[in-house]
CSV table of C-alpha atoms in Angstrom, one decimal:
chain,number,residue,atom,x,y,z
A,1,MET,CA,18.9,59.8,-24.5
A,2,THR,CA,21.7,57.7,-23.1
A,3,GLU,CA,24.7,59.7,-22.1
A,4,PRO,CA,27.8,58.6,-24.1
A,5,ARG,CA,30.5,56.9,-22.1
A,6,LEU,CA,34.1,56.0,-23.0
A,7,PRO,CA,34.8,52.3,-23.4
A,8,HIS,CA,37.3,50.5,-21.2
A,9,SER,CA,40.6,49.1,-22.5
A,10,ARG,CA,40.5,45.4,-23.4
A,11,VAL,CA,44.3,45.0,-23.2
A,12,PRO,CA,45.2,42.2,-20.8
A,13,HIS,CA,47.9,42.4,-18.2
A,14,SER,CA,51.3,42.0,-19.9
A,15,ARG,CA,52.5,39.5,-17.3
A,16,ASP,CA,49.7,37.1,-18.2
A,17,ALA,CA,51.0,36.6,-21.8
A,18,PRO,CA,52.8,33.3,-22.6
A,19,SER,CA,56.5,33.5,-22.5
A,20,LEU,CA,58.7,33.6,-25.6
A,21,ARG,CA,62.5,33.6,-25.9
A,22,TRP,CA,63.5,36.8,-27.6
A,23,GLY,CA,66.7,37.5,-29.5
A,24,ILE,CA,67.7,41.1,-30.0
A,25,VAL,CA,69.5,42.3,-33.2
A,26,GLY,CA,71.1,45.6,-32.7
A,27,PRO,CA,71.8,46.4,-29.0
A,28,GLY,CA,71.2,50.2,-29.0
A,29,TRP,CA,69.1,52.7,-27.2
A,30,ILE,CA,65.7,51.3,-28.2
A,31,ALA,CA,66.9,47.7,-27.4
A,32,GLU,CA,67.8,48.9,-23.9
A,33,ARG,CA,64.3,50.5,-23.4
A,34,PHE,CA,62.6,47.4,-24.7
A,35,THR,CA,64.6,45.1,-22.5
A,36,GLU,CA,64.0,47.2,-19.4
A,37,SER,CA,60.3,47.3,-20.1
A,38,ILE,CA,59.6,43.7,-20.7
A,39,GLN,CA,61.9,42.5,-17.9
A,40,ALA,CA,60.0,44.7,-15.5
A,41,HIS,CA,56.4,44.1,-16.7
A,42,THR,CA,56.2,40.7,-18.4
A,43,GLY,CA,57.3,37.1,-18.2
A,44,GLN,CA,59.1,37.4,-21.6
A,45,VAL,CA,62.7,36.2,-21.7
A,46,ILE,CA,65.5,38.0,-23.5
A,47,ALA,CA,67.5,34.9,-24.4
A,48,ALA,CA,70.2,36.3,-26.7
A,49,VAL,CA,71.6,39.5,-28.2
A,50,GLY,CA,73.5,39.8,-31.5
A,51,SER,CA,75.7,42.6,-32.9
A,52,ARG,CA,78.4,43.0,-35.6
A,53,SER,CA,80.6,43.6,-32.5
A,54,LEU,CA,80.9,40.7,-30.1
A,55,SER,CA,82.2,43.0,-27.4
A,56,ARG,CA,79.1,45.2,-27.8
A,57,SER,CA,76.8,42.2,-27.5
A,58,LYS,CA,78.6,40.9,-24.4
A,59,ALA,CA,78.4,44.3,-22.7
A,60,PHE,CA,74.6,44.5,-23.4
A,61,ALA,CA,74.2,40.9,-22.2
A,62,GLU,CA,76.0,41.6,-19.0
A,63,ALA,CA,74.1,44.7,-18.3
A,64,PHE,CA,70.7,43.0,-18.7
A,65,ASN,CA,71.6,39.5,-17.5
A,66,ILE,CA,71.1,37.9,-20.9
A,67,PRO,CA,72.6,34.4,-21.2
A,68,ALA,CA,73.8,34.5,-24.8
A,69,ALA,CA,75.8,37.1,-26.8
A,70,TYR,CA,76.7,36.7,-30.5
A,71,GLY,CA,79.1,38.6,-32.7
A,72,SER,CA,76.9,38.4,-35.9
A,73,TYR,CA,73.3,38.6,-36.8
A,74,GLU,CA,73.6,35.2,-38.6
A,75,GLU,CA,74.5,33.4,-35.4
A,76,LEU,CA,71.6,34.9,-33.5
A,77,ALA,CA,69.1,34.1,-36.2
A,78,ALA,CA,70.4,30.5,-36.1
A,79,ALA,CA,70.3,30.1,-32.3
A,80,PRO,CA,68.0,27.3,-31.3
A,81,ASP,CA,67.0,29.0,-28.0
A,82,VAL,CA,65.5,32.0,-29.8
A,83,ASP,CA,61.8,32.0,-30.8
A,84,ILE,CA,61.5,35.5,-32.1
A,85,VAL,CA,63.9,38.1,-33.3
A,86,TYR,CA,63.4,41.8,-32.4
A,87,VAL,CA,65.1,43.9,-35.1
A,88,CYS,CA,66.3,47.3,-33.8
A,89,THR,CA,69.2,48.2,-36.1
A,90,PRO,CA,69.1,51.6,-37.8
A,91,HIS,CA,66.5,51.9,-40.5
A,92,THR,CA,68.9,50.8,-43.2
A,93,GLY,CA,69.4,47.4,-41.6
A,94,HIS,CA,65.7,46.5,-40.9
A,95,HIS,CA,65.0,44.6,-44.2
A,96,ALA,CA,68.2,42.6,-44.3
A,97,ALA,CA,68.0,41.6,-40.6
A,98,ALA,CA,64.3,40.7,-40.9
A,99,VAL,CA,64.9,38.5,-44.0
A,100,LEU,CA,67.8,36.8,-42.2
A,101,ALA,CA,65.5,35.9,-39.3
A,102,ILE,CA,62.6,34.8,-41.5
A,103,GLU,CA,64.9,32.6,-43.6
A,104,ALA,CA,66.0,31.0,-40.3
A,105,GLY,CA,62.4,30.2,-39.5
A,106,LYS,CA,62.2,32.7,-36.7
A,107,HIS,CA,59.3,35.0,-35.9
A,108,VAL,CA,60.2,38.7,-36.3
A,109,LEU,CA,59.2,42.0,-34.7
A,110,VAL,CA,60.8,44.9,-36.6
A,111,GLU,CA,61.3,48.4,-35.2
A,112,LYS,CA,59.6,51.1,-37.2
A,113,PRO,CA,59.7,51.6,-40.0
A,114,LEU,CA,59.2,48.1,-41.3
A,115,GLY,CA,61.6,48.9,-44.2
A,116,LEU,CA,63.2,51.9,-45.9
A,117,ASN,CA,60.3,51.9,-48.3
A,118,ALA,CA,57.1,50.1,-49.2
A,119,GLY,CA,58.9,47.7,-51.5
A,120,GLN,CA,61.1,46.4,-48.7
A,121,ALA,CA,58.0,46.1,-46.4
A,122,ARG,CA,56.1,44.1,-49.0
A,123,ASP,CA,59.1,41.8,-49.4
A,124,ILE,CA,59.2,41.1,-45.7
A,125,ALA,CA,55.4,40.4,-45.7
A,126,VAL,CA,55.7,38.0,-48.7
A,127,ARG,CA,58.6,36.2,-47.1
A,128,ALA,CA,57.0,35.9,-43.7
A,129,GLU,CA,53.8,34.5,-45.2
A,130,ALA,CA,55.7,32.0,-47.3
A,131,ALA,CA,57.7,30.8,-44.2
A,132,GLY,CA,54.6,30.7,-42.0
A,133,VAL,CA,56.1,32.9,-39.3
A,134,PHE,CA,54.8,35.9,-37.5
A,135,ALA,CA,56.0,39.4,-38.7
A,136,ALA,CA,55.0,42.8,-37.6
A,137,GLU,CA,56.3,46.4,-37.3
A,138,ALA,CA,57.0,47.4,-33.7
A,139,MET,CA,54.6,50.4,-33.8
A,140,TRP,CA,54.2,50.2,-30.0
A,141,THR,CA,51.8,53.1,-29.8
A,142,PHE,CA,49.0,51.0,-31.3
A,143,PHE,CA,49.4,48.3,-28.7
A,144,LEU,CA,48.9,50.7,-25.8
A,145,PRO,CA,45.7,50.4,-23.7
A,146,LYS,CA,44.7,54.0,-24.5
A,147,PHE,CA,44.8,53.2,-28.2
A,148,ASP,CA,42.5,50.2,-27.7
A,149,VAL,CA,40.0,52.7,-26.2
A,150,ILE,CA,40.5,55.1,-29.1
A,151,ARG,CA,40.0,52.2,-31.6
A,152,GLN,CA,36.7,51.4,-29.9
A,153,ILE,CA,35.6,55.0,-30.0
A,154,LEU,CA,36.4,55.2,-33.8
A,155,ASP,CA,34.6,51.9,-34.5
A,156,SER,CA,31.5,52.9,-32.5
A,157,GLY,CA,30.9,56.1,-34.5
A,158,MET,CA,31.0,58.3,-31.4
A,159,LEU,CA,32.9,60.9,-33.4
A,160,GLY,CA,30.6,60.8,-36.4
A,161,THR,CA,32.2,61.0,-39.9
A,162,ILE,CA,35.9,61.8,-39.6
A,163,THR,CA,36.7,65.0,-41.4
A,164,THR,CA,40.2,66.0,-40.2
A,165,VAL,CA,43.3,64.5,-38.6
A,166,LEU,CA,46.1,66.8,-37.4
A,167,ALA,CA,49.3,65.3,-36.0
A,168,GLU,CA,52.8,66.6,-35.4
A,169,TYR,CA,56.1,65.4,-33.8
A,170,GLY,CA,59.3,67.4,-33.4
A,171,GLU,CA,62.2,66.7,-31.2
A,172,HIS,CA,65.7,68.0,-30.4
A,173,PHE,CA,68.7,65.7,-30.9
A,174,ASP,CA,72.4,65.9,-30.1
A,175,PRO,CA,74.4,66.6,-33.2
A,176,SER,CA,76.1,63.2,-33.0
A,177,HIS,CA,72.7,61.4,-33.3
A,178,ARG,CA,72.2,59.0,-36.2
A,179,ILE,CA,69.2,61.1,-37.3
A,180,PHE,CA,71.7,63.5,-38.9
A,181,ASP,CA,73.5,60.8,-40.9
A,182,PRO,CA,72.4,60.6,-44.6
A,183,GLU,CA,73.9,57.1,-44.8
A,184,LEU,CA,71.5,55.9,-42.1
A,185,ALA,CA,68.4,57.3,-43.8
A,186,GLY,CA,68.4,60.2,-41.4
A,187,GLY,CA,65.9,63.0,-41.0
A,188,PRO,CA,62.5,62.9,-39.3
A,189,LEU,CA,60.4,61.1,-41.9
A,190,LEU,CA,61.2,57.5,-41.1
A,191,ASP,CA,61.7,58.2,-37.4
A,192,LEU,CA,59.5,60.7,-35.7
A,193,GLY,CA,57.3,61.1,-38.8
A,194,THR,CA,56.3,57.5,-38.8
A,195,TYR,CA,54.0,58.2,-35.8
A,196,PRO,CA,51.8,60.9,-37.3
A,197,LEU,CA,51.7,59.2,-40.7
A,198,ALA,CA,50.8,55.9,-39.1
A,199,LEU,CA,47.9,57.6,-37.2
A,200,VAL,CA,46.6,59.4,-40.2
A,201,THR,CA,46.6,56.3,-42.4
A,202,GLU,CA,45.2,54.2,-39.5
A,203,VAL,CA,42.2,56.6,-39.3
A,204,LEU,CA,41.7,57.6,-42.9
A,205,GLY,CA,43.4,55.1,-45.0
A,206,SER,CA,45.4,56.0,-48.1
A,207,PRO,CA,45.2,59.6,-49.5
A,208,ASN,CA,44.1,60.3,-53.0
A,209,GLN,CA,46.0,63.6,-53.0
A,210,LEU,CA,49.2,64.7,-51.2
A,211,LYS,CA,51.3,67.8,-51.2
A,212,ALA,CA,54.6,67.9,-49.3
A,213,ILE,CA,57.1,70.7,-48.5
A,214,GLY,CA,60.4,70.3,-46.9
A,215,GLN,CA,63.4,72.1,-45.4
A,216,PRO,CA,67.0,70.8,-45.7
A,217,HIS,CA,69.5,70.4,-42.9
A,218,ALA,CA,73.1,71.3,-43.1
A,219,THR,CA,74.1,67.7,-42.6
A,220,GLY,CA,72.4,66.7,-45.9
A,221,VAL,CA,69.3,65.1,-44.3
A,222,ASN,CA,65.8,66.6,-44.3
A,223,ALA,CA,65.3,68.9,-41.3
A,224,GLN,CA,61.6,69.4,-41.5
A,225,LEU,CA,58.6,68.4,-43.6
A,226,SER,CA,54.9,69.1,-43.7
A,227,ALA,CA,52.3,67.3,-45.8
A,228,VAL,CA,48.6,68.0,-46.5
A,229,MET,CA,46.5,65.1,-47.7
A,230,GLN,CA,42.9,64.5,-49.0
A,231,PHE,CA,41.0,61.3,-48.8
A,232,ASP,CA,38.0,59.7,-50.5
A,233,GLY,CA,34.9,61.5,-49.2
A,234,GLY,CA,36.8,64.8,-48.7
A,235,ALA,CA,38.5,64.2,-45.4
A,236,GLN,CA,41.8,66.0,-44.9
A,237,ALA,CA,44.9,65.5,-42.8
A,238,MET,CA,48.0,67.6,-42.0
A,239,VAL,CA,51.3,66.4,-40.5
A,240,ASN,CA,54.5,68.1,-39.5
A,241,THR,CA,57.7,66.6,-38.3
A,242,HIS,CA,61.1,68.0,-37.7
A,243,ILE,CA,64.4,67.6,-35.9
A,244,HIS,CA,64.7,71.3,-34.8
A,245,ASN,CA,63.3,71.1,-31.2
A,246,PHE,CA,60.7,69.6,-29.0
A,247,THR,CA,57.0,70.2,-29.7
A,248,PRO,CA,53.8,69.2,-27.8
A,249,THR,CA,53.5,66.2,-30.1
A,250,THR,CA,49.7,66.2,-30.0
A,251,ALA,CA,47.1,64.8,-32.3
A,252,ILE,CA,43.5,65.7,-33.1
A,253,ILE,CA,40.9,63.6,-34.8
A,254,VAL,CA,37.8,65.7,-35.8
A,255,GLY,CA,34.4,64.2,-36.5
A,256,THR,CA,31.0,65.6,-37.3
A,257,LYS,CA,29.7,64.6,-33.9
A,258,ALA,CA,32.8,65.1,-31.6
A,259,THR,CA,36.5,65.8,-31.6
A,260,LEU,CA,39.1,63.5,-30.0
A,261,ALA,CA,42.1,65.4,-28.7
A,262,ILE,CA,45.1,63.3,-27.7
A,263,GLU,CA,47.5,65.0,-25.3
A,264,GLY,CA,51.2,65.0,-26.0
A,265,PRO,CA,53.1,63.0,-26.6
A,266,PHE,CA,50.2,61.3,-28.4
A,267,ASN,CA,52.3,58.2,-29.2
A,268,MET,CA,53.0,57.4,-25.6
A,269,PRO,CA,50.8,56.4,-22.5
A,270,GLY,CA,48.7,59.4,-21.4
A,271,ALA,CA,45.4,61.1,-21.5
A,272,PHE,CA,42.9,62.1,-24.2
A,273,GLU,CA,39.5,63.8,-24.4
A,274,VAL,CA,36.4,63.4,-26.5
A,275,ARG,CA,34.9,66.9,-26.8
A,276,PHE,CA,31.3,67.5,-28.0
A,277,PRO,CA,29.9,70.7,-29.6
A,278,ASP,CA,27.6,71.3,-26.6
A,279,GLY,CA,30.6,71.5,-24.2
A,280,ARG,CA,30.5,68.0,-22.8
A,281,ARG,CA,33.8,66.3,-22.4
A,282,LEU,CA,34.7,62.6,-21.8
A,283,ARG,CA,38.2,62.2,-20.4
A,284,HIS,CA,40.4,59.1,-20.5
A,285,ASP,CA,42.9,59.5,-17.7
A,286,GLU,CA,46.0,57.4,-17.3
A,287,PRO,CA,49.5,58.2,-16.0
A,288,ALA,CA,51.7,59.8,-18.6
A,289,GLY,CA,54.7,57.6,-19.4
A,290,GLY,CA,57.4,56.7,-21.9
A,291,HIS,CA,59.0,53.6,-23.4
A,292,PHE,CA,59.5,51.9,-20.0
A,293,GLU,CA,55.8,52.1,-19.3
A,294,GLY,CA,54.7,51.2,-22.8
A,295,LEU,CA,56.9,48.9,-24.8
A,296,HIS,CA,55.9,45.8,-22.9
A,297,TYR,CA,52.4,45.9,-24.3
A,298,GLU,CA,53.6,45.1,-27.8
A,299,ALA,CA,55.8,42.3,-26.6
A,300,ALA,CA,53.0,40.7,-24.6
A,301,ALA,CA,50.5,41.1,-27.5
A,302,VAL,CA,53.0,39.5,-29.9
A,303,ALA,CA,53.5,36.6,-27.5
A,304,ARG,CA,49.8,36.0,-27.2
A,305,ILE,CA,49.3,36.0,-31.0
A,306,ILE,CA,52.2,33.6,-31.7
A,307,ALA,CA,51.0,31.2,-28.9
A,308,SER,CA,47.6,31.1,-30.6
A,309,GLY,CA,49.1,30.3,-34.0
A,310,GLY,CA,48.7,33.8,-35.5
A,311,THR,CA,51.1,35.3,-37.9
A,312,GLN,CA,50.1,39.0,-37.8
A,313,ALA,CA,49.0,41.5,-35.2
A,314,SER,CA,45.6,43.1,-35.6
A,315,GLU,CA,47.0,46.2,-33.8
A,316,ARG,CA,49.4,46.8,-36.7
A,317,MET,CA,48.8,44.6,-39.7
A,318,LEU,CA,51.5,44.3,-42.3
A,319,GLU,CA,49.3,46.0,-44.9
A,320,ASP,CA,48.9,48.9,-42.5
A,321,SER,CA,52.7,49.3,-42.3
A,322,ILE,CA,53.0,49.1,-46.0
A,323,ARG,CA,50.3,51.7,-46.5
A,324,THR,CA,52.1,54.1,-44.2
A,325,LEU,CA,55.4,53.6,-46.1
A,326,ASP,CA,53.5,54.1,-49.4
A,327,VAL,CA,52.7,57.6,-48.1
A,328,ALA,CA,56.2,58.2,-46.9
A,329,ASP,CA,57.5,57.1,-50.4
A,330,GLU,CA,55.3,59.7,-52.0
A,331,ILE,CA,56.5,62.4,-49.6
A,332,ARG,CA,60.2,61.4,-50.4
A,333,SER,CA,59.4,61.5,-54.1
A,334,GLN,CA,58.0,65.0,-53.9
A,335,LEU,CA,60.8,66.3,-51.8
A,336,GLY,CA,63.6,64.6,-53.7
A,337,LEU,CA,64.8,62.7,-50.7
A,338,VAL,CA,67.0,59.7,-51.6
A,339,PHE,CA,68.1,57.1,-49.0
A,340,GLN,CA,71.4,55.5,-49.7
A,341,GLU,CA,71.8,51.8,-50.0
A,342,PRO,CA,72.8,50.3,-46.6
A,343,ASN,CA,76.5,49.6,-45.7
A,344,THR,CA,76.2,46.4,-43.8
A,345,SER,CA,79.4,47.0,-41.9
A,346,THR,CA,77.7,50.0,-40.1
A,347,PHE,CA,74.6,48.0,-38.9
A,348,GLU,CA,74.5,48.6,-35.2
A,349,GLY,CA,71.8,49.3,-32.6
A,350,LYS,CA,69.3,52.0,-33.0
A,351,SER,CA,69.8,54.9,-30.6
């Protein structure tokens, strides 16, 4: 019998991707990490940055040697030297900024989550298709080389029939962080929680049963939630996410033939193992890393897709993003979590 082996990543080198001119909407923390990563690892060009505050745009542009800075999202969306808009406002601004870019004929990459809810995500998908432009959620995890290997493992049947997925993500935040702001759809669900929910729905699809429990935070947002799910065929999943403190942020995919254990943080570059019942282990080793080491892969992939005439990323199709938000919507419904309508005057960069 042939000994099983792990496949190799098929992700090309990021610097080999065709160059696009990117415009950034919302110059905050994630925009800084994105810019640092693609300037260091790719030939992509950050051509412009836009904010509700011109001074903030100019400061960001100066820090990263970006040629154009705008004091409104409308100006950036209309800029002729921008091919694609990267939306990284707080969650409440994703839909409006994405629609603005699409209506201006621009391709768009939207930070997770694609919208506040599945309805907003569907609207973005419909508008992008009608305009013939590329649109995707920036779920950078699924663009990493290690997740290409994981995807091949799942497709090959090496794990057998998937029975269980377990994933968690907890983190500590400074009290001033936007995650504690109810007006910005705070709490872990649409932030940290997007990662385990995306993994579960990527592997198992949509649940046919879901039960969620939650814990409130003194600021008025949700502090912690857990959800157990069942899927067609009997598979189950459990997720936990909270803003209390750091956790290992691991994920386990259990099959009838083997178990895949992703070391934490599972959503970032790093190692994983396939473990067989007889004690054999196949290990994928790669240097652990963070946003700087990983964000460039999604930018390069998007550039390759757009250059080839594509309008969606196979790594994170729009229907996949919508499916994850459908699950998040059900969790919110069960927990009674209500996200306030956005106040456009507060749209700034995501921290």
